[in-house]
Coordinates of C-alpha atoms in Angstrom, one line a residue:
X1 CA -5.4 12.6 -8.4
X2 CA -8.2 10.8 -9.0
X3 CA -10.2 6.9 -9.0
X4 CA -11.0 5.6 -12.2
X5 CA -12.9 3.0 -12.1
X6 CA -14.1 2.0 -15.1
X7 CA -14.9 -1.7 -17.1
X8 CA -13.4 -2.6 -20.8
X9 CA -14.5 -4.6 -23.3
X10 CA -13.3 -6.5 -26.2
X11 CA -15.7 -5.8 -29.2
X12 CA -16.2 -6.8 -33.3
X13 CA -15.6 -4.6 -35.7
X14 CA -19.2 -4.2 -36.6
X15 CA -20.1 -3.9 -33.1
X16 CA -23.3 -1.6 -32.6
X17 CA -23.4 0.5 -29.1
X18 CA -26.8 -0.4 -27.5
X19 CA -29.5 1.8 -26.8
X20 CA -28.4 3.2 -23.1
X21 CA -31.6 5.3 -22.7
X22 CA -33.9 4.1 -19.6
X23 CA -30.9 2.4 -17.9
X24 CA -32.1 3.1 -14.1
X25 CA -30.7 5.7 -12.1
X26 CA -29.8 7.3 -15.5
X27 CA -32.0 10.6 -16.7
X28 CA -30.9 10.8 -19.9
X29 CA -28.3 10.6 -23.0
X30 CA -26.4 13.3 -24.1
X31 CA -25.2 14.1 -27.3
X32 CA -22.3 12.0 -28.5
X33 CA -18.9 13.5 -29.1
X34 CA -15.7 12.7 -30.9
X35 CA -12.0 12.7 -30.1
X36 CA -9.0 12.1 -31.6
X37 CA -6.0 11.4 -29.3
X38 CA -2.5 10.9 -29.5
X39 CA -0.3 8.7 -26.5
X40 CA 2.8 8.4 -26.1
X41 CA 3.7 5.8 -23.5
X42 CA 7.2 6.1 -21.2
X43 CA 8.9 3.0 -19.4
X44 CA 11.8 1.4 -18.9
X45 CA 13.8 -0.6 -21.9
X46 CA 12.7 -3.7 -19.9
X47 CA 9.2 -2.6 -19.3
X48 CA 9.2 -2.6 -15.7
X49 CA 6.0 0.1 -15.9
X50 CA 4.0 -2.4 -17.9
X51 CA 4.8 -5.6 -16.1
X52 CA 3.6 -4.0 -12.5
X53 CA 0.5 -2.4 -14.3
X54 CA 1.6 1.0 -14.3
X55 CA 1.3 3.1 -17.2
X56 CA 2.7 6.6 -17.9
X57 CA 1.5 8.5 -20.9
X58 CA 1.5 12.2 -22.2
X59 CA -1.4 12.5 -24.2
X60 CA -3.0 15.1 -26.9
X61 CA -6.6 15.5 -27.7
X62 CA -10.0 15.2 -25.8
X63 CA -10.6 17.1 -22.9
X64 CA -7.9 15.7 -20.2
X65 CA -4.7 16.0 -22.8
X66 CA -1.6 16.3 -20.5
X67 CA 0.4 13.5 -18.3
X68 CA -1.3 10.5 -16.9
X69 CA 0.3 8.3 -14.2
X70 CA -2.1 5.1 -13.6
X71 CA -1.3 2.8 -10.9
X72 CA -2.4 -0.8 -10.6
X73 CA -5.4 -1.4 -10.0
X74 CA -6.8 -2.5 -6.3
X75 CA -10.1 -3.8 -5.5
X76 CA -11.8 -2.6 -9.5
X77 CA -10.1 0.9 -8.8
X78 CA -7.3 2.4 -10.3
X79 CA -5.7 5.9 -9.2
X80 CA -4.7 8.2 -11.8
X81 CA -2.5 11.2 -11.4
X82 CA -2.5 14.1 -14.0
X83 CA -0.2 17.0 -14.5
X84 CA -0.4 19.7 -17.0
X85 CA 1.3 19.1 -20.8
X86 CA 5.1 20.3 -20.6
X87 CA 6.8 21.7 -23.6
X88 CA 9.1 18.3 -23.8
X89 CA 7.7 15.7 -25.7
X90 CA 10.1 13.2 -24.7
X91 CA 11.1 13.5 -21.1
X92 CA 9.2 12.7 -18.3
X93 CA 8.3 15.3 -15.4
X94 CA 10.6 14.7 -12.6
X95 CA 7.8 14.6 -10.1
X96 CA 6.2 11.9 -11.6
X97 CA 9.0 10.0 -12.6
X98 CA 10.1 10.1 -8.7
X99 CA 6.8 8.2 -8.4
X100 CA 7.6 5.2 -10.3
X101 CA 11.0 4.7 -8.8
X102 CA 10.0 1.9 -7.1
X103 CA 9.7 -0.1 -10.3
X104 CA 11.8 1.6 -12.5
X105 CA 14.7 1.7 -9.8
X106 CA 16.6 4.4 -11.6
X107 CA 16.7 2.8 -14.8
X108 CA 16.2 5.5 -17.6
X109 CA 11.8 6.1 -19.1
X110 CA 11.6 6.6 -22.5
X111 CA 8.8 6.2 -25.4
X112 CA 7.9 2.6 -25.7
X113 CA 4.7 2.9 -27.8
X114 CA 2.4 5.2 -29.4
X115 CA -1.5 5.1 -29.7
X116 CA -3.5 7.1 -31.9
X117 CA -7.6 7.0 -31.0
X118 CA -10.3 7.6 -32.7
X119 CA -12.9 8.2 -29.9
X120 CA -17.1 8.5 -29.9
X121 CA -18.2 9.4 -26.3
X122 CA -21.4 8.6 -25.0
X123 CA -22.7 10.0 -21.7
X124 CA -25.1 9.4 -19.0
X125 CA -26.2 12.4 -17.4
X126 CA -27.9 12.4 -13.9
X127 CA -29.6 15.1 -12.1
X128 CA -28.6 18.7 -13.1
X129 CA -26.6 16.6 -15.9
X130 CA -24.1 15.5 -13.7
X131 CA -22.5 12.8 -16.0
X132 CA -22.9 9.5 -14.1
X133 CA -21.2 7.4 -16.9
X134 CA -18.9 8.0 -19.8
X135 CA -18.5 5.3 -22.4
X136 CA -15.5 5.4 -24.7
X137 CA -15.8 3.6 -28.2
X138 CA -12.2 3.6 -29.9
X139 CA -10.8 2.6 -33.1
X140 CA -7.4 2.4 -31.9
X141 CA -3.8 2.3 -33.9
X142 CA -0.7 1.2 -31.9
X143 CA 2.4 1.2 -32.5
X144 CA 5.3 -0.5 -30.5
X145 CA 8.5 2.0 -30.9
X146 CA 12.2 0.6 -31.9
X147 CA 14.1 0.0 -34.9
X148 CA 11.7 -2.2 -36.7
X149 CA 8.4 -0.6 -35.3
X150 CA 5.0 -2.7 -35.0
X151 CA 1.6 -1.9 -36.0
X152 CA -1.5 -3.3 -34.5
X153 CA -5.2 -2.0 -34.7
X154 CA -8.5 -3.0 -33.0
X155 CA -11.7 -1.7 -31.5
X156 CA -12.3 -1.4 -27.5
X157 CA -15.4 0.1 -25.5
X158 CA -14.6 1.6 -22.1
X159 CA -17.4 1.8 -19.3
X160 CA -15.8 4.3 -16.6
X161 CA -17.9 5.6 -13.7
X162 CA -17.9 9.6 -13.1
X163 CA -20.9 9.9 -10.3
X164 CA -22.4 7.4 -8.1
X165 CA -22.5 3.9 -7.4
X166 CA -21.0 0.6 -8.7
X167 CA -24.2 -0.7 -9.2
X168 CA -25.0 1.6 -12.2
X169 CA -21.9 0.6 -13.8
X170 CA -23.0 -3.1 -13.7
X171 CA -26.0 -2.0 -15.6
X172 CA -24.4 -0.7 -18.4
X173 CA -22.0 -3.1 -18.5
X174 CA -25.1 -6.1 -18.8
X175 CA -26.3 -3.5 -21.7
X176 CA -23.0 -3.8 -23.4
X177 CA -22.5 -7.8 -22.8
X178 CA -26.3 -8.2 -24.4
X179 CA -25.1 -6.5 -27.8
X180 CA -21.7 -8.4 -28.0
X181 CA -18.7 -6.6 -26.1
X182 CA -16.8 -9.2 -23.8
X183 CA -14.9 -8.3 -21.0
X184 CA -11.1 -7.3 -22.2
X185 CA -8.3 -10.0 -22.6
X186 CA -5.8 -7.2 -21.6
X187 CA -5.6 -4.7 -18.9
X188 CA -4.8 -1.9 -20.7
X189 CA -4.8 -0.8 -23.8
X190 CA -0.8 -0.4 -23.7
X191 CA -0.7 -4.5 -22.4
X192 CA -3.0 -5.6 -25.4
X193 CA 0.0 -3.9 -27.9
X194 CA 2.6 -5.1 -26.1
X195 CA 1.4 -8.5 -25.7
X196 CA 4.5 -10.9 -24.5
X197 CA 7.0 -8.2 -24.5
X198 CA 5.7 -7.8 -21.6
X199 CA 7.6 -9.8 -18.7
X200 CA 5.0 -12.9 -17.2
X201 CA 6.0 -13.1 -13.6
X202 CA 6.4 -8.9 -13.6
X203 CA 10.3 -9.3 -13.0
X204 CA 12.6 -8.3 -15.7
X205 CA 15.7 -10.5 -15.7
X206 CA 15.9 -14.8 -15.6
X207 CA 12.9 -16.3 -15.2
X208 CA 12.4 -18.4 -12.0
X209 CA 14.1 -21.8 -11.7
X210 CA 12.6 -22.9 -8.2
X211 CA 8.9 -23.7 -8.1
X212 CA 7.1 -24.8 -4.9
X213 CA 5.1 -28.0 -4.9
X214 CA 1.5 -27.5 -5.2
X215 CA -0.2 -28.0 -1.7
X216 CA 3.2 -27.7 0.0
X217 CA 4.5 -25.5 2.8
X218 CA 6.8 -23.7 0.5
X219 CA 3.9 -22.8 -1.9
X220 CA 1.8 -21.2 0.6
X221 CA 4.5 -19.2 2.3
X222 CA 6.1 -17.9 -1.2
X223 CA 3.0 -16.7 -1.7
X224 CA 2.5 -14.9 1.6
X225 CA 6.2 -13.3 0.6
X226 CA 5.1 -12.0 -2.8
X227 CA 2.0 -10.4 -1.4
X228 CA 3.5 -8.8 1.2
X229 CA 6.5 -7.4 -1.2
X230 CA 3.9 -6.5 -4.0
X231 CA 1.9 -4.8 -1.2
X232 CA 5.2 -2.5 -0.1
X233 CA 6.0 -1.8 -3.5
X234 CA 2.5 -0.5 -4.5
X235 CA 2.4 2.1 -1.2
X236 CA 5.7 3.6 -2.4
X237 CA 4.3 6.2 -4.7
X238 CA 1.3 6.9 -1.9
X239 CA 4.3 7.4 0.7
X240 CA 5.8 9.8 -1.5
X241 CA 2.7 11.6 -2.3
X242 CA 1.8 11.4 1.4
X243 CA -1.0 10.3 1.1
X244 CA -3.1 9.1 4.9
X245 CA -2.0 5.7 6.1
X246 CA 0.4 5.2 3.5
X247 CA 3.5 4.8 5.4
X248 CA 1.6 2.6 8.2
X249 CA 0.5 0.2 5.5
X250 CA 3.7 0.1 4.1
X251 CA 5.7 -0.7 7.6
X252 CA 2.8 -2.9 8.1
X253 CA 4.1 -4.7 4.7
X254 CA 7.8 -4.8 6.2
X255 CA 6.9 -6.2 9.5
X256 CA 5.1 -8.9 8.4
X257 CA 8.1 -9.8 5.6
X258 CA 10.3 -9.7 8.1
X259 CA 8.4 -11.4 10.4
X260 CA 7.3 -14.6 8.4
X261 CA 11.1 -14.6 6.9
X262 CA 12.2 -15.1 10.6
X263 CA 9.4 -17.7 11.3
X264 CA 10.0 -19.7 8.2
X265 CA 13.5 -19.9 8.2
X266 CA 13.4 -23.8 7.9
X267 CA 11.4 -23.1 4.7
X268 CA 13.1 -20.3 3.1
X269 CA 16.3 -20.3 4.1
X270 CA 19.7 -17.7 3.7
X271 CA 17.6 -14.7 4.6
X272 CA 19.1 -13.2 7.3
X273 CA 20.7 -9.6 5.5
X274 CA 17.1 -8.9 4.2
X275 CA 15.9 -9.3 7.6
X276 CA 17.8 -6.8 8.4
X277 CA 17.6 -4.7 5.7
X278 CA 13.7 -4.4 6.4
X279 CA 14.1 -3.9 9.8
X280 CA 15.8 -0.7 8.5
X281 CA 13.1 0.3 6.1
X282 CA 10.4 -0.2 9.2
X283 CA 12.5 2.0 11.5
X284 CA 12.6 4.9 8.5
X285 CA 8.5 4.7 8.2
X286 CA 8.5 4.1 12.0
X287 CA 9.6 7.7 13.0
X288 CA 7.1 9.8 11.1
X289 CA 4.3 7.2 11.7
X290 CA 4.9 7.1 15.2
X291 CA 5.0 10.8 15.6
X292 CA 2.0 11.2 13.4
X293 CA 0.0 8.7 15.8
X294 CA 1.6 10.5 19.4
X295 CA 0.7 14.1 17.8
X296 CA -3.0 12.7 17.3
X297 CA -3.1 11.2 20.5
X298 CA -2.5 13.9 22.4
X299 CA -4.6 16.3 20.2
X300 CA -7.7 14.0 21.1
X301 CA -6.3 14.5 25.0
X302 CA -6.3 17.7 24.8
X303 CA -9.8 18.2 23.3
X304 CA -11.1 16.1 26.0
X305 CA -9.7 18.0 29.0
X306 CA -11.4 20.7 30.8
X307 CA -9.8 23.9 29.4
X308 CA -9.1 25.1 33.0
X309 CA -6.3 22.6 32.8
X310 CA -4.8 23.4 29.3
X311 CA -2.5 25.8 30.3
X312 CA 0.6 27.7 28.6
X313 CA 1.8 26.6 24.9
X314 CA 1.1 22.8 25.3
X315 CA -1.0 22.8 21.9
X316 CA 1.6 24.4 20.4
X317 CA 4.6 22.0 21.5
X318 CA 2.2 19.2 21.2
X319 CA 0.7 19.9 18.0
X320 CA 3.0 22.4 15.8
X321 CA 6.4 21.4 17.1
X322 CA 5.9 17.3 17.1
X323 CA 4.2 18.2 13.7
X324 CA 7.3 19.9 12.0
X325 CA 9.7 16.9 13.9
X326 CA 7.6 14.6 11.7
X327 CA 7.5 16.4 8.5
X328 CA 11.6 16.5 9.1
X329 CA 11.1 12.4 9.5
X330 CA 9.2 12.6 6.1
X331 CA 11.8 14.1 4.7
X332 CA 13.9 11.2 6.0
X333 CA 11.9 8.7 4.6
X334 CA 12.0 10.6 1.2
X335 CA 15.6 10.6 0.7
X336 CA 15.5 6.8 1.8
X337 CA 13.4 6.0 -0.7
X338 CA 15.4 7.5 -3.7
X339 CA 18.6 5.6 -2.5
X340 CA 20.8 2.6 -3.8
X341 CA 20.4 1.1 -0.3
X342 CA 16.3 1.0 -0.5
X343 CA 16.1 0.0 -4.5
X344 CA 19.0 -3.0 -3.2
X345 CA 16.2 -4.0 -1.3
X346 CA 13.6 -4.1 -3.8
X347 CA 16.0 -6.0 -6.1
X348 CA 16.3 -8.6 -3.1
X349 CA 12.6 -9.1 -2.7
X350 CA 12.3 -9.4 -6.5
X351 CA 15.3 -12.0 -6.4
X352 CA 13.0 -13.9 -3.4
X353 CA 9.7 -14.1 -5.4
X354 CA 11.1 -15.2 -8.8
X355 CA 13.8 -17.7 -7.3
X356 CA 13.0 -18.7 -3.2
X357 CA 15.9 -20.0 -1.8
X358 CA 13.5 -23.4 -0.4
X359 CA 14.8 -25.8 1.8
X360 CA 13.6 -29.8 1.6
X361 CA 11.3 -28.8 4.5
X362 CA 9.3 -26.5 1.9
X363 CA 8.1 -29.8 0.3
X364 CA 6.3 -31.3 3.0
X365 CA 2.1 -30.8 3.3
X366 CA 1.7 -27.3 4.4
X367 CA -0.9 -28.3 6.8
X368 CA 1.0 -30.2 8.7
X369 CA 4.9 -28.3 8.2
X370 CA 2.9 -25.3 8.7
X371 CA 0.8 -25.8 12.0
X372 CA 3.9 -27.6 13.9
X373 CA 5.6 -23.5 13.3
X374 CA 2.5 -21.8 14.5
X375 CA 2.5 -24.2 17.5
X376 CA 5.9 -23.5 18.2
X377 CA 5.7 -19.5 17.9
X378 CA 2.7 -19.6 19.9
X379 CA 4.7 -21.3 22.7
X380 CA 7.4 -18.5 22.6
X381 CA 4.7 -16.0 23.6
X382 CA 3.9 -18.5 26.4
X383 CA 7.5 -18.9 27.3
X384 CA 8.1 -14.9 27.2
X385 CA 5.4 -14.0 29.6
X386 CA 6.8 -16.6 31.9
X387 CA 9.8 -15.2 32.2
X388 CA 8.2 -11.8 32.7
X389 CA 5.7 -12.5 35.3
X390 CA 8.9 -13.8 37.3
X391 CA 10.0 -10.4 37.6
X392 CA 9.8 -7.6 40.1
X393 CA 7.9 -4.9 39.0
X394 CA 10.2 -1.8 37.4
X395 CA 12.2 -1.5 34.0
X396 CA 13.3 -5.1 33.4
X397 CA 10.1 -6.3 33.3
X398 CA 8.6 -3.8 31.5
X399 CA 10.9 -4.5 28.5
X400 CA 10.1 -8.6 29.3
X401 CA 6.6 -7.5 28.6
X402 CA 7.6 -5.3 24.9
X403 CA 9.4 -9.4 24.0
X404 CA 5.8 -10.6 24.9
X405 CA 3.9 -8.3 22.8
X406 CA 6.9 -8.6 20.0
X407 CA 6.5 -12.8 19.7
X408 CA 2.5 -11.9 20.0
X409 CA 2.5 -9.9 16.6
X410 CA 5.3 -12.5 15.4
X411 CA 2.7 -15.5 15.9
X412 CA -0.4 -13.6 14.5
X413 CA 1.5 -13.3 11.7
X414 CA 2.8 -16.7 11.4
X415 CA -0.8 -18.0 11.6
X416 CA -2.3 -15.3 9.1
X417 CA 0.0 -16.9 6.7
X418 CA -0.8 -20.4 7.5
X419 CA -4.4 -19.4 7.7
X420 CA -5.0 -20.5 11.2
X421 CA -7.5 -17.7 12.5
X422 CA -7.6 -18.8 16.1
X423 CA -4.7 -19.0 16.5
X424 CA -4.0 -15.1 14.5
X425 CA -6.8 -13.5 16.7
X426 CA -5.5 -15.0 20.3
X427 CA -2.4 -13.5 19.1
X428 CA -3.7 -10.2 18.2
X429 CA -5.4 -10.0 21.7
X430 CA -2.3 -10.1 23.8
X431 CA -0.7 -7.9 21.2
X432 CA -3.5 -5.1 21.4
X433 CA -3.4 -5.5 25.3
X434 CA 0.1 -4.8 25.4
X435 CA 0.2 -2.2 22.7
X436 CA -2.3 -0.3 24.8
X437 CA 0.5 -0.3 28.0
X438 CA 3.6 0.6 25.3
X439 CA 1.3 3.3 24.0
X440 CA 0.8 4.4 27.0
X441 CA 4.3 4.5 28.6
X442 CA 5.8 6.1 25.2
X443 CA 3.6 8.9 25.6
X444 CA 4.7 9.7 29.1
X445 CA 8.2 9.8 27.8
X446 CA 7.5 12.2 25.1
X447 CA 5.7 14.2 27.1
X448 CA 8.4 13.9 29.9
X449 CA 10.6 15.7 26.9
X450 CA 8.1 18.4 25.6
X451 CA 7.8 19.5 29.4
X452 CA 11.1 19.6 30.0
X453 CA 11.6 21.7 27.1
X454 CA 8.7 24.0 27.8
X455 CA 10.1 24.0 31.6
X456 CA 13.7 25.4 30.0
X457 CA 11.5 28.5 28.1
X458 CA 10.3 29.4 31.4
X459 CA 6.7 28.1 30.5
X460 CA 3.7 26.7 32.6
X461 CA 3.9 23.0 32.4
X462 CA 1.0 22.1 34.3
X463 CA -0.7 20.2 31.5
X464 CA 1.9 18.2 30.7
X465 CA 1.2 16.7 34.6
X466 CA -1.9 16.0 33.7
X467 CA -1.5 14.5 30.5
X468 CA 0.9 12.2 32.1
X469 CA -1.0 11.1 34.9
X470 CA -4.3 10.4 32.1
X471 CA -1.4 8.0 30.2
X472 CA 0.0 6.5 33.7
X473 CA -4.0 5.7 34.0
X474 CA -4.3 4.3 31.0
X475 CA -0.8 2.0 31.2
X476 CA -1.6 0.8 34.4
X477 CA -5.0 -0.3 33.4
X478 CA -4.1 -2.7 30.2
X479 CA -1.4 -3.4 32.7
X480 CA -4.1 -5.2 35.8
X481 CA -6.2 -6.1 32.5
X482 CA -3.8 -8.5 30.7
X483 CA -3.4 -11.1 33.4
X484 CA -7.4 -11.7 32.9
X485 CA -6.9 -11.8 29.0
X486 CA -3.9 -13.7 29.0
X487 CA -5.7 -16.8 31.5
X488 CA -8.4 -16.6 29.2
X489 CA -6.4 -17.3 26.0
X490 CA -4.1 -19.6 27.2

């Protein structure tokens, strides 16, 4: 796996390539070399690869010949995943066609287009000729496969960063404006042979019918919706790779879909079953991520303790054993992810983005329609910690005070989408606050559990006392600090 990072340019046929000698940062010019490569690019009949950005190649010639997964790019980055050449030509590796499922959604890959390249390669080389930048000239042929095949060819220079910073891309890339090259039309190479094949809206199927007003409620929270579903969609391939953070951004994605679904209701209505069908998702990614964040916790605990009072096999229950429950979670989340129930899902947040099911409330001003639902979310956190501060201290109103912290991260969310910052970052106050206390009372109950266990194999469980009494600590004190927050926000 790897970053490319890299800037394209459209050029003329008699383009020259400028002299890159002196360019700062830059010690010298090495020899040029020449390529030629062959691609073969994979996706679906309905080019769900190409309308998401992806592209999946196998490639001979040059120096990386072999698979190439590329997924879209984020923030002038795009990752690229290689694996060896396989003796098939025409079918894709299993592990890398698992990790387009989430566009493909089962539907069969096969060769879409072909590109043959001629390629001159000009280098950069740092200190101890370390190549710092590596730009591609290509006289490209492309062909788009099927029964009447179709033939295109053009010229493209590719700036792509190997060593060190952005900033000594940008100078190359001023070098290569000065002599004529323009910034690319298309994405890809793949995209500028396709051209309109490839679906506009990135959703094979009937193109939308319902289109918010500009400026209205309906617009802006659409917009939130197809974020937050393009932003689940594009962690799916870092979940399965398990890659760090992945599944927390991607539960992160679910909650706030569900979330603004359930706030905007009177906007976009009739959403109830996918409601419920991510609050299924979240709860798949919830299990590893929670046990990944517990395992951590207590790993930091332990490192912090005198080691007089880390007695028996603690690290080994607290590290090893909630280690292998969360790869078994992983595994859960894996075989969610290659089922009809999860792609359903995808289908349905597809559905939402091309065709919102908008109410006549989605046409009013958004500023106004928009405000009046962060007001009102805003007073159901008021209104929960009412009820909870009427409570005796003990179970029932510790679960009053989980509804506060839930309608807390339900208005952040609602104001995020409306844009009212105040409003978000009171919201996310109460909800760290609280999430402090949760955190703290879910670690005394797993480490109620582990001690039990370790109790039952005839171990010492003195440590488990006194990580317990460190989380009862830290509980109690978001628990006497909230009151003090909460009279200062509200």
């Amino acid at each position: 796996m790897a970053l490319e990072i890299e800037d394209k340019f459209d050029v003329p046929e008699g383009f020259a390539l400028p002299d890159l000698g002196g360019v700062p940062g830059c010690e010298r010019v090495a020899e040029p070399l020449s390529h030629r490569l062959t691609a073969v690019y994979f996706d679906t009949p309905d080019l769900r690869l190409a309308a998401r950005g992806v592209t999946l190649r196998r490639r001979r010639g040059g120096d990386d010949e072999g698979w190439h997964l590329k997924l879209p790019k984020v923030k002038g980055a795009r990752q690229e995943i290689t694996r060896p050449l396989t003796r098939s030509a025409k079918v894709v590796p299993a592990e890398l066609a698992s990790l387009v499922l989430a566009y493909t959604r089962g539907a069969p890959l096969a060769p879409v287009a072909q590109l043959e390249t001629r390629r001159g390669v000009t280098r950069l080389l740092g200190p101890g000729d370390t190549v710092l930048v590596e730009i591609a000239d290509d006289r490209v042929k492309g062909t788009v496969l099927g029964d009447e095949p179709v033939v295109r060819r053009w010229r493209e220079v590719e700036a792509e960063l190997k060593e060190g910073g952005r900033d000594l891309l940008k100078k190359v890339a001023k070098r290569l404006r000065k002599a004529g090259a323009a910034p690319a039309d298309s994405a890809s190479k793949l995209v500028r042979l396709l051209g309109d094949r490839v679906p506009g809206d990135r959703i094979p199927g009937p193109r939308p019918t319902t289109r918010p007003e500009p400026g209205s409620a309906g617009e802006v929270v659409v917009a939130y919706l197809r974020a937050h579903a393009d932003a689940l969609i594009a962690q799916d391939p870092h979940v399965r790779l398990a890659e760090e953070g992945a599944v927390h951004k991607a539960r992160v994605a679910c909650r706030r879909l569900r979330s603004a679904l359930k706030a905007f209701k009177r906007i976009v209505a009739g959403t109830e079953r996918l409601q419920e069908e991510l609050k299924w998702l979240g709860e798949v990614l919830g299990e590893s991520r929670d046990l990944e964040v517990i395992r951590a916790r207590f790993a930091a605990r332990l490192d912090g303790l005198d080691p007089r009072f880390v007695t028996g096999d603690v690290r080994r229950r607290l590290g090893d054993d909630l280690s292998a429950r969360e790869h078994d979670a992983y595994g859960r989340i894996r075989a969610a992810l290659g089922g009809e129930r999860y792609f359903a899902l995808l289908d349905a947040l597809d559905a939402l983005a091309a065709d919102p099911p908008l109410t006549a409330k989605a046409a009013k001003d958004a500023d106004k329609a928009l405000s009046k639902i962060v007001d009102r979310n805003w007073r159901r956190v008021i209104d929960a910690y009412d009820v909870a501060r009427g409570m005796e201290e003990g179970e029932e109103r510790e679960t009053a005070m989980h509804e506060v912290r839930k309608a807390a991260k339900r208005a952040r969310y609602t104001a995020e989408t409306a844009g009212m910052s105040g409003v978000a970052e009171r919201a996310e106050q109460v909800q760290e606050v609280l999430g402090r206390h949760q955190d703290g009372v879910v670690a005394q109950g797993v480490l109620l559990e582990e001690a039990e266990r370790a109790r039952q194999a005839g171990e010492d469980t003195f440590t488990y006392g006194v990580l317990a009494g460190i989380e009862s600590a830290e509980a109690a004190r978001a628990h006497e600090e909230f009151p003090s927050v909460w009279s200062r926000l509200a």
